[in-house]
Coordinates of C-alpha atoms and ligand atoms in Angstrom, one line a residue:
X22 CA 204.8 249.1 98.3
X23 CA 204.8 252.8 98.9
X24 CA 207.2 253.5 100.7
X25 CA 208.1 257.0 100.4
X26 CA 204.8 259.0 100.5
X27 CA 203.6 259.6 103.8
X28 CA 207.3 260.1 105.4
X29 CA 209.1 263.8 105.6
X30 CA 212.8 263.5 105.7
X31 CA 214.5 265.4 108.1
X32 CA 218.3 266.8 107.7
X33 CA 220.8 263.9 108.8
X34 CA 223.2 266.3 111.2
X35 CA 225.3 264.8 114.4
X36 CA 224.1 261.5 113.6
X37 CA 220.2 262.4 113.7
X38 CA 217.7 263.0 111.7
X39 CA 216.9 266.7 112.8
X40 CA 214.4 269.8 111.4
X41 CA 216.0 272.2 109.1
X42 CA 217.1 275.5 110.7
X43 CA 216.5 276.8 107.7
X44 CA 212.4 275.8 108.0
X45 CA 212.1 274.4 104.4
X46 CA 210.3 271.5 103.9
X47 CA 210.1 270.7 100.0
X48 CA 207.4 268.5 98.2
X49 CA 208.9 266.2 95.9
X50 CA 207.0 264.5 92.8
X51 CA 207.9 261.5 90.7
X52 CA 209.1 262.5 87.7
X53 CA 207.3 259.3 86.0
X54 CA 203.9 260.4 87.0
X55 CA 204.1 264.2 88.5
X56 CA 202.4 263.0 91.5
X57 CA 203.1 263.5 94.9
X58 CA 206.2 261.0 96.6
X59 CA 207.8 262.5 99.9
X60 CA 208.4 265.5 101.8
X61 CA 211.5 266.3 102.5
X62 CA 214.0 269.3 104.7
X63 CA 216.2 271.5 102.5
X64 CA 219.5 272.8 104.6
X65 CA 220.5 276.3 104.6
X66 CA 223.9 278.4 105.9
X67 CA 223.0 277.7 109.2
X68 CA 222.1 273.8 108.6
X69 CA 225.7 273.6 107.0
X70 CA 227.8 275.5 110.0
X71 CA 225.5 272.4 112.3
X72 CA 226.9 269.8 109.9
X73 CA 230.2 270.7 109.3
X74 CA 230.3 271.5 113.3
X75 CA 229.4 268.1 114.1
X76 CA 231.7 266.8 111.0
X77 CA 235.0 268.6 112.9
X78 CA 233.7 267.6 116.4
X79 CA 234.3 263.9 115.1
X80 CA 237.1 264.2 113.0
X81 CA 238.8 265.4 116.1
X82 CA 237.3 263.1 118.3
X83 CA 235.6 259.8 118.2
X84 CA 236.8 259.2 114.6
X85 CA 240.0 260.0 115.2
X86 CA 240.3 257.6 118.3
X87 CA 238.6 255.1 115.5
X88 CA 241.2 252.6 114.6
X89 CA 241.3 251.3 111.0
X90 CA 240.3 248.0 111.2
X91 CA 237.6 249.7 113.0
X92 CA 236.4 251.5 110.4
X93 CA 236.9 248.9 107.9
X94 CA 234.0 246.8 110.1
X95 CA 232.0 250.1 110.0
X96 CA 231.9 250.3 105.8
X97 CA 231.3 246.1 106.0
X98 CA 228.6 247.0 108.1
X99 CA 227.4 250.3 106.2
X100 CA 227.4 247.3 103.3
X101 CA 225.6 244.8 104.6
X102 CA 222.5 247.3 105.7
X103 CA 222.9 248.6 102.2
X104 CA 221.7 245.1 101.1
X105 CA 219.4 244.0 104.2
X106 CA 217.2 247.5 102.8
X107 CA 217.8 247.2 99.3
X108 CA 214.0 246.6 98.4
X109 CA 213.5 249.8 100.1
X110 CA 216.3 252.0 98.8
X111 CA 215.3 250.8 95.1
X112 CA 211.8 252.0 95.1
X113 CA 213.1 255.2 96.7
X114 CA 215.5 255.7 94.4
X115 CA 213.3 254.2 91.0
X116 CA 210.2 256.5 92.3
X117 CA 212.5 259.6 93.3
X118 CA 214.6 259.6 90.1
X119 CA 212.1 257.9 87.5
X120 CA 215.2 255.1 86.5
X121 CA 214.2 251.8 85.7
X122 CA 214.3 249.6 89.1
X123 CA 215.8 246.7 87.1
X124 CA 218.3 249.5 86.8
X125 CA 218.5 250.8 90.4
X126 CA 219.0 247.0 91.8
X127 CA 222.5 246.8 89.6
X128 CA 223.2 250.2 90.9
X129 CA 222.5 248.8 94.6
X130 CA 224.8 245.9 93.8
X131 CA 227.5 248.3 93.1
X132 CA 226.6 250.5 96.2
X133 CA 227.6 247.6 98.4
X134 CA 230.6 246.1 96.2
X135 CA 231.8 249.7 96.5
X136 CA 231.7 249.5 100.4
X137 CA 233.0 246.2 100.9
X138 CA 236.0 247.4 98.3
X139 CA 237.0 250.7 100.6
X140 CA 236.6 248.6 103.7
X141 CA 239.4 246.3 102.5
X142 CA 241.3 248.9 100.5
X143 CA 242.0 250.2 104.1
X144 CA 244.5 248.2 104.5
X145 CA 246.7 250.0 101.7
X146 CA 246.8 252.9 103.8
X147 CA 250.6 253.1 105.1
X148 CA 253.5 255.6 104.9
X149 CA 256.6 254.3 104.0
X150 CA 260.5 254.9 105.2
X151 CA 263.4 254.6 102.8
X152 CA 267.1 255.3 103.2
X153 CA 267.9 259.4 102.4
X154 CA 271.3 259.3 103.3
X155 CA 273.3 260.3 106.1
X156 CA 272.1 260.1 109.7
X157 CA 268.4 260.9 108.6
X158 CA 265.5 258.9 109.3
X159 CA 262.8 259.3 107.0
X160 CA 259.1 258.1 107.3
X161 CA 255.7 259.5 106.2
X162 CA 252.5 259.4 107.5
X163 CA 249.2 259.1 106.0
X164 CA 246.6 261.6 107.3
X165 CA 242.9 262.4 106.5
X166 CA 242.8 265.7 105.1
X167 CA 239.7 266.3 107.4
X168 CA 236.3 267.5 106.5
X169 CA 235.3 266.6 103.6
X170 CA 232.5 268.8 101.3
X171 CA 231.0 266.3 99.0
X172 CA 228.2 267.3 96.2
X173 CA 226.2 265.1 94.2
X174 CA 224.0 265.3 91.0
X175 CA 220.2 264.0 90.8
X176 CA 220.8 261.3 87.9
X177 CA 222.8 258.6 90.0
X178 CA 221.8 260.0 93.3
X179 CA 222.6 256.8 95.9
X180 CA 225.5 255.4 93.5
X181 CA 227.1 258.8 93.6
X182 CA 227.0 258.9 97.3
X183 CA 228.5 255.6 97.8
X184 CA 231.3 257.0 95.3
X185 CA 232.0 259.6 97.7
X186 CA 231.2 258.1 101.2
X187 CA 233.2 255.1 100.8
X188 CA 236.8 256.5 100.0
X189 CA 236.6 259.6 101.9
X190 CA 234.9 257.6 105.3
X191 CA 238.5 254.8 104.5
X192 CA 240.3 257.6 104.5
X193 CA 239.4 258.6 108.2
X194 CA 237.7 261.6 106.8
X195 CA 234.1 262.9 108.3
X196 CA 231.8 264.1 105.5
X197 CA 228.7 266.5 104.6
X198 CA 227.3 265.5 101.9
X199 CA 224.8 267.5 99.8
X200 CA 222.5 265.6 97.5
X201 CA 220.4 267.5 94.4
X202 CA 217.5 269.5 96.4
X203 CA 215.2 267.0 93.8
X204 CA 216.6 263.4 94.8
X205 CA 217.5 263.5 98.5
X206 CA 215.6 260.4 99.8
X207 CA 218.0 257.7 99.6
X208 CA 221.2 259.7 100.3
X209 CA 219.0 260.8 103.6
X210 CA 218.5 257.2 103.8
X211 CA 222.2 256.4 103.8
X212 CA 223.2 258.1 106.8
X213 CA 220.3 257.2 108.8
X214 CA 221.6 253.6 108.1
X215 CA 225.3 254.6 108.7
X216 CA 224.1 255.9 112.1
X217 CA 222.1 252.7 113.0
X218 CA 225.4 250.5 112.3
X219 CA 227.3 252.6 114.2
X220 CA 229.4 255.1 113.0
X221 CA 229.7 257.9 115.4
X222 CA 227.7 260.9 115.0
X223 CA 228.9 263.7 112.9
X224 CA 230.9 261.7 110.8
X225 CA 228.3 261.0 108.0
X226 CA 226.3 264.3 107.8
X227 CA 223.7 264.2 104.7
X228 CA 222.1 268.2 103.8
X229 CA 220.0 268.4 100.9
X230 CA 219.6 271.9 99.5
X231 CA 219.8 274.2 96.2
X232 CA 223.2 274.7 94.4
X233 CA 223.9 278.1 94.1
X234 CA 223.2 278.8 97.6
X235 CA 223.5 276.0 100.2
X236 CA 226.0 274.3 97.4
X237 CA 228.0 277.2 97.3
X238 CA 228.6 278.0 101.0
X239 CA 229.5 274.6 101.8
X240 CA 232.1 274.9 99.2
X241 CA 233.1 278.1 100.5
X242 CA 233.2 277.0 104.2
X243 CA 236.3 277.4 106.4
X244 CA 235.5 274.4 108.2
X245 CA 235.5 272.2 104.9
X246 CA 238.8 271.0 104.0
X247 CA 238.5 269.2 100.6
X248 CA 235.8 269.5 98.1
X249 CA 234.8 266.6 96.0
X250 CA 232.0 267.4 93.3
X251 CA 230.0 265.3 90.6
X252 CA 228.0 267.3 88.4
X253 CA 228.4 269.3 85.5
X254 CA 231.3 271.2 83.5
X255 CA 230.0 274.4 84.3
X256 CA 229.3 274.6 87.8
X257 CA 232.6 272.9 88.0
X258 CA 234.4 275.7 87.2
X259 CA 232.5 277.7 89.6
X260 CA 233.1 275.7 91.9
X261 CA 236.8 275.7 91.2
X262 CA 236.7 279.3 91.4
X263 CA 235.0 278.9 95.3
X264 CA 237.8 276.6 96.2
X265 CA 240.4 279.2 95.1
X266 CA 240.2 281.8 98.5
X267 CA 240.9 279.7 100.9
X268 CA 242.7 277.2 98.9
X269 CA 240.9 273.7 99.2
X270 CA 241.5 270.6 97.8
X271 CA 239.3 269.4 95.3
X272 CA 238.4 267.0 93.0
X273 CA 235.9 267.0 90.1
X274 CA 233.6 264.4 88.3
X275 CA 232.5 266.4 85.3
X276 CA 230.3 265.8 81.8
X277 CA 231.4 263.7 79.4
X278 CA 230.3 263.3 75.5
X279 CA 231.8 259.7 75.2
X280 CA 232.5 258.4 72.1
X281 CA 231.6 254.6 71.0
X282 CA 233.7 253.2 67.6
X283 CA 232.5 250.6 65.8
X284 CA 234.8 249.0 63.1
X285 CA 233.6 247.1 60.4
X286 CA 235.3 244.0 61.9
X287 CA 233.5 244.4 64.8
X288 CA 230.9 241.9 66.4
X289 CA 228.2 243.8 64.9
X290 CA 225.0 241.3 66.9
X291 CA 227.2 242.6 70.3
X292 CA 228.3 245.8 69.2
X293 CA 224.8 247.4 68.6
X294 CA 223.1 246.2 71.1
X295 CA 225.9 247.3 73.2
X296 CA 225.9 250.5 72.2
X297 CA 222.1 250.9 72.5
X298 CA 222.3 250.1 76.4
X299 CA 225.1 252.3 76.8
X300 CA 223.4 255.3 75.6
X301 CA 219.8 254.7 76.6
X302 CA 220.5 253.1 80.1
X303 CA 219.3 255.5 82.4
X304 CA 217.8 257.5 79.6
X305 CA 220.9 259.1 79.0
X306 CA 221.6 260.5 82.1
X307 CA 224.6 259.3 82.4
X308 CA 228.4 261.2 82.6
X309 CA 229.7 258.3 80.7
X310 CA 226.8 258.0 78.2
X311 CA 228.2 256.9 75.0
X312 CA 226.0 259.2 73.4
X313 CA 228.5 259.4 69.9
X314 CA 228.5 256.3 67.8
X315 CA 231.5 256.3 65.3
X316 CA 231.0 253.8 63.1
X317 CA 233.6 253.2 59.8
X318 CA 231.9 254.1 56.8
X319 CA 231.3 251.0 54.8
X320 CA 229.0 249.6 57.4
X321 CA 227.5 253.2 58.2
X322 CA 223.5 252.9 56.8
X323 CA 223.6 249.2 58.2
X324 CA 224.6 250.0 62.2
X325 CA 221.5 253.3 61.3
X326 CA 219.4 251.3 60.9
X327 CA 220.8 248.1 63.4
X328 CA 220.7 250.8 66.3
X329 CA 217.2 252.0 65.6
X330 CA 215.9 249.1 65.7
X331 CA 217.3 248.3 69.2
X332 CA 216.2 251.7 70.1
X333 CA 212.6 251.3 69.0
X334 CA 212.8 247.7 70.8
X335 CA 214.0 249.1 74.4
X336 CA 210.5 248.6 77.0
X337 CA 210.2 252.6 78.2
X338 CA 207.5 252.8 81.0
X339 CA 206.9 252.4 84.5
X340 CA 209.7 252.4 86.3
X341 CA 208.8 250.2 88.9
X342 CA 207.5 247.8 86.6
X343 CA 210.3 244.9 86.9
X344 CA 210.1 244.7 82.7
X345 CA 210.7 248.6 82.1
X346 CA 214.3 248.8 80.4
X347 CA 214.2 252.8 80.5
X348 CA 212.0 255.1 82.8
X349 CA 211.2 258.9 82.6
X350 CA 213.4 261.5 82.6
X351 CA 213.9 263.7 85.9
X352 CA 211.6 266.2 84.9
X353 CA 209.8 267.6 82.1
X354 CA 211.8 270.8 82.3
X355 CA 214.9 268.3 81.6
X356 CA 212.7 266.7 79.4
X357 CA 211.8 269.7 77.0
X358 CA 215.7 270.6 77.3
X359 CA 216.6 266.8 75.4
X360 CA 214.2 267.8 72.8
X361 CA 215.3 271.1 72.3
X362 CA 218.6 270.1 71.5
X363 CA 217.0 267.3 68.8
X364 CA 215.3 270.3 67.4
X365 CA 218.5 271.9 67.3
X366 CA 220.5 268.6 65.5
X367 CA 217.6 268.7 62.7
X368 CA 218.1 272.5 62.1
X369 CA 222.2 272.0 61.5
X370 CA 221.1 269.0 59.1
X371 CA 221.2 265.4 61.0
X372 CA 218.3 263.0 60.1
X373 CA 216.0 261.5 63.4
X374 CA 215.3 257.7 62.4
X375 CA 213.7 256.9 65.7
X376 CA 212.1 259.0 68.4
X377 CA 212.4 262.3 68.8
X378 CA 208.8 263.3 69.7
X379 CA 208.2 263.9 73.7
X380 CA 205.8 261.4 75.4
X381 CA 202.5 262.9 76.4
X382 CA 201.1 262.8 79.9
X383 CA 202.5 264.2 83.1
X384 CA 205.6 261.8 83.1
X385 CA 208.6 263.3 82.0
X386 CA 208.8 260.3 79.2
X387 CA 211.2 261.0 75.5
X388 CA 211.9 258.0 73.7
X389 CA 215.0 256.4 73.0
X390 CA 216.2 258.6 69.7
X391 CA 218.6 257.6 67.0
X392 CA 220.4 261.0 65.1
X393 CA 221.9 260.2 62.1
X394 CA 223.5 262.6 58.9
X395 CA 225.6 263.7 62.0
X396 CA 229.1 265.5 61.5
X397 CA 231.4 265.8 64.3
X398 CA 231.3 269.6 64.6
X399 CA 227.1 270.1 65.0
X400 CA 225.9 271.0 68.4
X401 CA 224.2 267.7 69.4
X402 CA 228.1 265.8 68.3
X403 CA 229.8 268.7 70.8
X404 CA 227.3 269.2 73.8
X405 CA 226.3 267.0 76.2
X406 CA 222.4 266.3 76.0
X407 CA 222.2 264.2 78.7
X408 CA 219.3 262.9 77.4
X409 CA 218.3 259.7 75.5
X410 CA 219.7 260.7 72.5
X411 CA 222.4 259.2 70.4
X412 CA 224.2 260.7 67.6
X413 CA 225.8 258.7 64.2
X414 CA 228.9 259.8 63.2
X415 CA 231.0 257.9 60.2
X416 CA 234.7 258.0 60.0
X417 CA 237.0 256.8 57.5
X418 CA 239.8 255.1 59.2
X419 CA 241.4 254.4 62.7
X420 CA 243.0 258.0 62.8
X421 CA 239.7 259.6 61.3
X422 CA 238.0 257.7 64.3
X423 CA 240.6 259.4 66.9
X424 CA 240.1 262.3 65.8
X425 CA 236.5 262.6 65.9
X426 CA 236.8 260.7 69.0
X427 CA 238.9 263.3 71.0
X428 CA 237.7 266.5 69.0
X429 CA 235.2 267.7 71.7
X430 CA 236.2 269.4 74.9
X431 CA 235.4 266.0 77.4
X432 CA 237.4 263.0 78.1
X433 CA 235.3 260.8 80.3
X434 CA 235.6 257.7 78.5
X435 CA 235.3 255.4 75.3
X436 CA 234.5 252.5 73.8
X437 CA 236.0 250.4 70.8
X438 CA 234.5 247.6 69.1
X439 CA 236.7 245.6 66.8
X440 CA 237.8 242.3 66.1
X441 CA 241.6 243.4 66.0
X442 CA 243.0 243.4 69.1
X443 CA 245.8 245.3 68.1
X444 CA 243.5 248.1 66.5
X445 CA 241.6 248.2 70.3
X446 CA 244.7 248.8 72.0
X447 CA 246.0 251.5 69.6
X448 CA 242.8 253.4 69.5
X449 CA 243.1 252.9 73.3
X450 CA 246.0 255.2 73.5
X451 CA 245.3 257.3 71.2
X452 CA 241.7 258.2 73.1
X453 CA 241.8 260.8 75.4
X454 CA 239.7 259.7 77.9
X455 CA 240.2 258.5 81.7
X456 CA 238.8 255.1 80.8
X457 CA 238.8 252.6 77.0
X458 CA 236.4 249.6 76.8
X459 CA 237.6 247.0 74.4
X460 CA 234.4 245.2 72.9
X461 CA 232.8 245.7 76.6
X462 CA 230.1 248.4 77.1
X463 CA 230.1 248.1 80.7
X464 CA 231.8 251.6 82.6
X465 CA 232.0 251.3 86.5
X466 CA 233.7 249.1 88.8
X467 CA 234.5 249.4 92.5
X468 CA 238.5 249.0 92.2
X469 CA 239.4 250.4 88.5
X470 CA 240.0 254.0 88.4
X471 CA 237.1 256.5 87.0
X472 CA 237.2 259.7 86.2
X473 CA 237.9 262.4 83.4
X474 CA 240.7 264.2 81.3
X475 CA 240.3 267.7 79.9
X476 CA 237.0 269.3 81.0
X477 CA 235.6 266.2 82.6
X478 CA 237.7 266.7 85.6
X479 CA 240.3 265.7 87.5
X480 CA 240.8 262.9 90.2
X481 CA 239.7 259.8 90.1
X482 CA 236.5 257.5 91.9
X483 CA 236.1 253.9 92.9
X484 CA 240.2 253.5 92.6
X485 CA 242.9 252.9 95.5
X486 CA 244.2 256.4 93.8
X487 CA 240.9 257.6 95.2
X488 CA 241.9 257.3 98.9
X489 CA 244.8 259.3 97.9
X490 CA 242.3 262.0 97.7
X491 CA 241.6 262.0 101.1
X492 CA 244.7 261.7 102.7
X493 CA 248.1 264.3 103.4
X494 CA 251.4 262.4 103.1
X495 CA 253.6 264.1 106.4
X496 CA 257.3 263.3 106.3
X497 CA 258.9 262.9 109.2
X498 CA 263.0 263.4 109.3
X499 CA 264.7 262.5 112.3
X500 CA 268.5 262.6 113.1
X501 CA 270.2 260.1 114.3
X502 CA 273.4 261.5 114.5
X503 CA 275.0 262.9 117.7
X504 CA 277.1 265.4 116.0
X505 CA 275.4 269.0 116.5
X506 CA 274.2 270.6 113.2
X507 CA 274.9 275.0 114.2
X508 CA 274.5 275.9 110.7
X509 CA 275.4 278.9 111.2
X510 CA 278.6 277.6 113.2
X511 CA 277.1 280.5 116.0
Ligands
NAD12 P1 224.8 270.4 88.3 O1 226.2 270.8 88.2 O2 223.8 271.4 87.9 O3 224.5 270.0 89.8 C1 225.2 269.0 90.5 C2 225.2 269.3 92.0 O4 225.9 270.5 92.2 C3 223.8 269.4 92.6 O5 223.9 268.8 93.9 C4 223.6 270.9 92.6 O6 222.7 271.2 93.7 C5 225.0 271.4 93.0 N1 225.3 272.7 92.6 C6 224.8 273.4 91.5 N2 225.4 274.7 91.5 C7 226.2 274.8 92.5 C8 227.1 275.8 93.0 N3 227.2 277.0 92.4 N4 227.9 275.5 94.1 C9 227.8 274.3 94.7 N5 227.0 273.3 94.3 C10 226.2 273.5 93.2 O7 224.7 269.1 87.5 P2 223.4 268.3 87.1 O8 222.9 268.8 85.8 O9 222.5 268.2 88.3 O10 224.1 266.8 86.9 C11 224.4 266.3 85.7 C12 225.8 266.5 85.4 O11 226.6 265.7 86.2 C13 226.2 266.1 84.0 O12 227.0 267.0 83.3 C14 226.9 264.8 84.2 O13 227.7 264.5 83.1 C15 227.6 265.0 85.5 N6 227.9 263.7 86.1 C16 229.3 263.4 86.1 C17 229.7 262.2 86.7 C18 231.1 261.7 86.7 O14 231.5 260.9 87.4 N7 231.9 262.4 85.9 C19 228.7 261.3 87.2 C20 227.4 261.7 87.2 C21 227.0 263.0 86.6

């Protein structure tokens, strides 16, 4: 079905598809095969001042004169091409990324879900009055905070946009969003459908380009009001440091090294299986990846060898085939990074049962690898290999598990796998982490909060808290009194 390799993708400014000023047209490659998919424009400074131009021109104009039911029709809409293209925006995504397309058609589900939730959560958006006393009459207003700067990793790219879009476009915000320089296509994709169903131009703006530069001066630009960023811990921080002069808002979707506890009285036929998915599913490039399994000691060599057998059973391949459970990785740069850090885990002591050898071939293949002999304070337990890659840890008892479980600098999220109930709810206090799955693998959906404590960030996604991000609260204070105030008596 090809659909990507004879098309160059233009920048997606004013509500066109238009050449970069910057004249950089990039060749992108499947990271599954290393051959040619789609060529596509990279935006530079003078792409960005366009974008966020034609961002402010709508925020101020047509947007504003948007009303909200309006622009709840708009995101339904935005939904519904979502789905009427979905065949199209999965192969993009599948070919452009190297994920599993059985993978990329949940995603897509949740692209729209996540839509259709912001178009209704609309509705939530009100100020409020209450009594303060006196002659006052008090009321607040809910405003966007304007242009919003949103940035986007290469491991979720469409998902991730629909995180950002759909709160921030609720809102009443306009956006430019910037999409990793190596996964553009469907993001580019995305506003070229919000054009078509009729948002007005400039308020989805979608410019690809490189981090440090085009990244960084979008985050630095006067005309951006509020920052929202998904990627990694690091450039996190620099980016928190760019927001600082002048002061933005911002919000921040960081790394995670997610921890997933497995008590001896757990469902051990769901646990394991559970746990494989939720490290291996999109080969580990995932934030949320529970790439530390905890298990009590007792059952410790049993859930070894339990997990590497699901491992070694996962279908890696193609990732268009329909059967492929896990595709490549996003490159083989990334690729030789994973293995690095395997090479690494074997040097401080931990054992590799399964994997642990890169595929050959051009592909950027590793296998799904089980590290066990791990202790909580080895490299591969602390850093996040966002790779394919899972690391067995034994604990003693539940406060041996918390402890492990919160002794690394993230707090993305966790999961706990007991028969107790009790146990699952203690452990999920205990946790530091912005989200606990009881006996449930599955992470992210359109109406529960997402998002990190400690050095996974702050803010939160897919939530009504989210629109919060997006809005100023104004008071208004009125007097109703006819008696003059002259504090000064003058
Ligand atoms: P990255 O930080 O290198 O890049 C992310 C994005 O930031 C890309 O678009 C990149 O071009 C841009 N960027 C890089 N340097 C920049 C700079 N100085 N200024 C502005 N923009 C800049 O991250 P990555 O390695 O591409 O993505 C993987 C990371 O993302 C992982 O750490 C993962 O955990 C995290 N992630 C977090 C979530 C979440 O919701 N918490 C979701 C997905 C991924």
């Amino acid at each position: 079905m090809a659909v990507a390799t004879e098309r160059e993708y233009g920048l997606h400014i004013g509500g066109e598809s238009v050449e970069p000023a910057s004249g950089e047209i990039r060749d992108l490659t499947e990271p599954a095969t290393g051959a040619p998919l789609a060529r596509a424009a990279m935006a530079g400074e003078a792409d960005v001042d366009r974008a966020v131009a034609a961002a402010r021109e709508a925020l101020d104009g047509a947007w504003a004169k948007t009303p909200p039911t309006e622009r709840s029709r708009l995101l339904h809409a935005l939904a519904d091409a979502i789905a009427a293209n979905r065949k199209e925006l999965a192969e993009l995504e599948s070919r452009n990324v190297g994920k599993a397309i059985s993978s990329v058609k949940a995603e897509l589900f949740q692209a729209v879900e996540n839509f259709r939730f912001y178009a209704s959560a609309i509705a939530s958006i009100a100020g409020r009055s209450n009594p303060v006393g006196g002659s006052l009459l008090f009321y607040s207003l809910k405003e966007p905070v304007g242009v919003a700067g949103q940035i986007v990793p290469w491991n979720y790219p469409l998902m991730m946009a629909t995180w950002k879009l759909s709160p921030a476009l609720a809102a009443g915000c306009t956006v430019v969003l910037k999409p990793d320089p190596a996964t553009p296509l469907t993001a580019l994709r995305l506003g070229e459908l919000a054009t078509e169903v009729g948002f007005p131009p400039g308020v989805v703006n979608v410019v690809p380009g490189d981090g440090p530069t085009t990244g960084a001066y979008l985050v630095r630009h006067p005309g951006v009001d509020k920052v929202a960023f998904t990627g990694s811990t690091r450039t996190g921080g620099e980016i928190m440091r760019l927001c600082s002069e002048p002061i933005k808002r911002l919000t921040l979707e960081l790394g995670g090294k997610s921890p997933n506890i497995l008590f001896a009285d757990a469902d051990l036929a769901d646990a394991i299986p559970s746990a494989a998915w939720s490290v291996f599913y999109a080969a580990g490039q995932s934030c949320e990846a529970r790439s530390r399994v905890l298990v009590e000691a007792p059952v410790y060599d049993d859930v070894v060898a339990q997990l590497a057998d699901a491992a070694g059973r996962i279908k890696v391949g193609d990732p268009l085939d329909p059967e492929t459970q896990m595709g490549s990785l996003i490159s083989t740069a990334h690729r030789d990074r994973v293995h690095g850090y395997v090479e690494t885990g074997q040097g401080e002591g931990a054992e590799v049962v399964t994997g642990g050898a890169p595929g050959a071939g051009a592909g950027a293949f590793y296998p799904p690898t089980v590290l066990a002999k791990v202790n909580g304070e080895m490299t591969v337990a602390q850093e996040e290999i966002f790779g394919p890659v899972v690391t067995v840890i034994p604990f003693e008892d539940e406060r041996d598990a918390a402890r492990i479980a919160n002794d690394v600098r993230y707090g993305l999220f966790a999961t706990v796998w007991t028969k107790d109930s009790a146990k699952g709810h203690r452990l999920a206090r205990r946790i530091k982490a912005g989200t606990v799955g009881i006996n449930m693998p599955y992470t992210a959906f359109p109406g529960i909060p997402f998002g990190g404590y400690k050095q996974s960030g702050f803010g939160r996604e897919l939530g009504l808290e989210t629109l919060e991000l997006y809005l100023e609260t104004k008071s208004v204070i009125h007097s109703t009194s006819p008696k003059p105030f002259n504090p000064f008596g003058l």
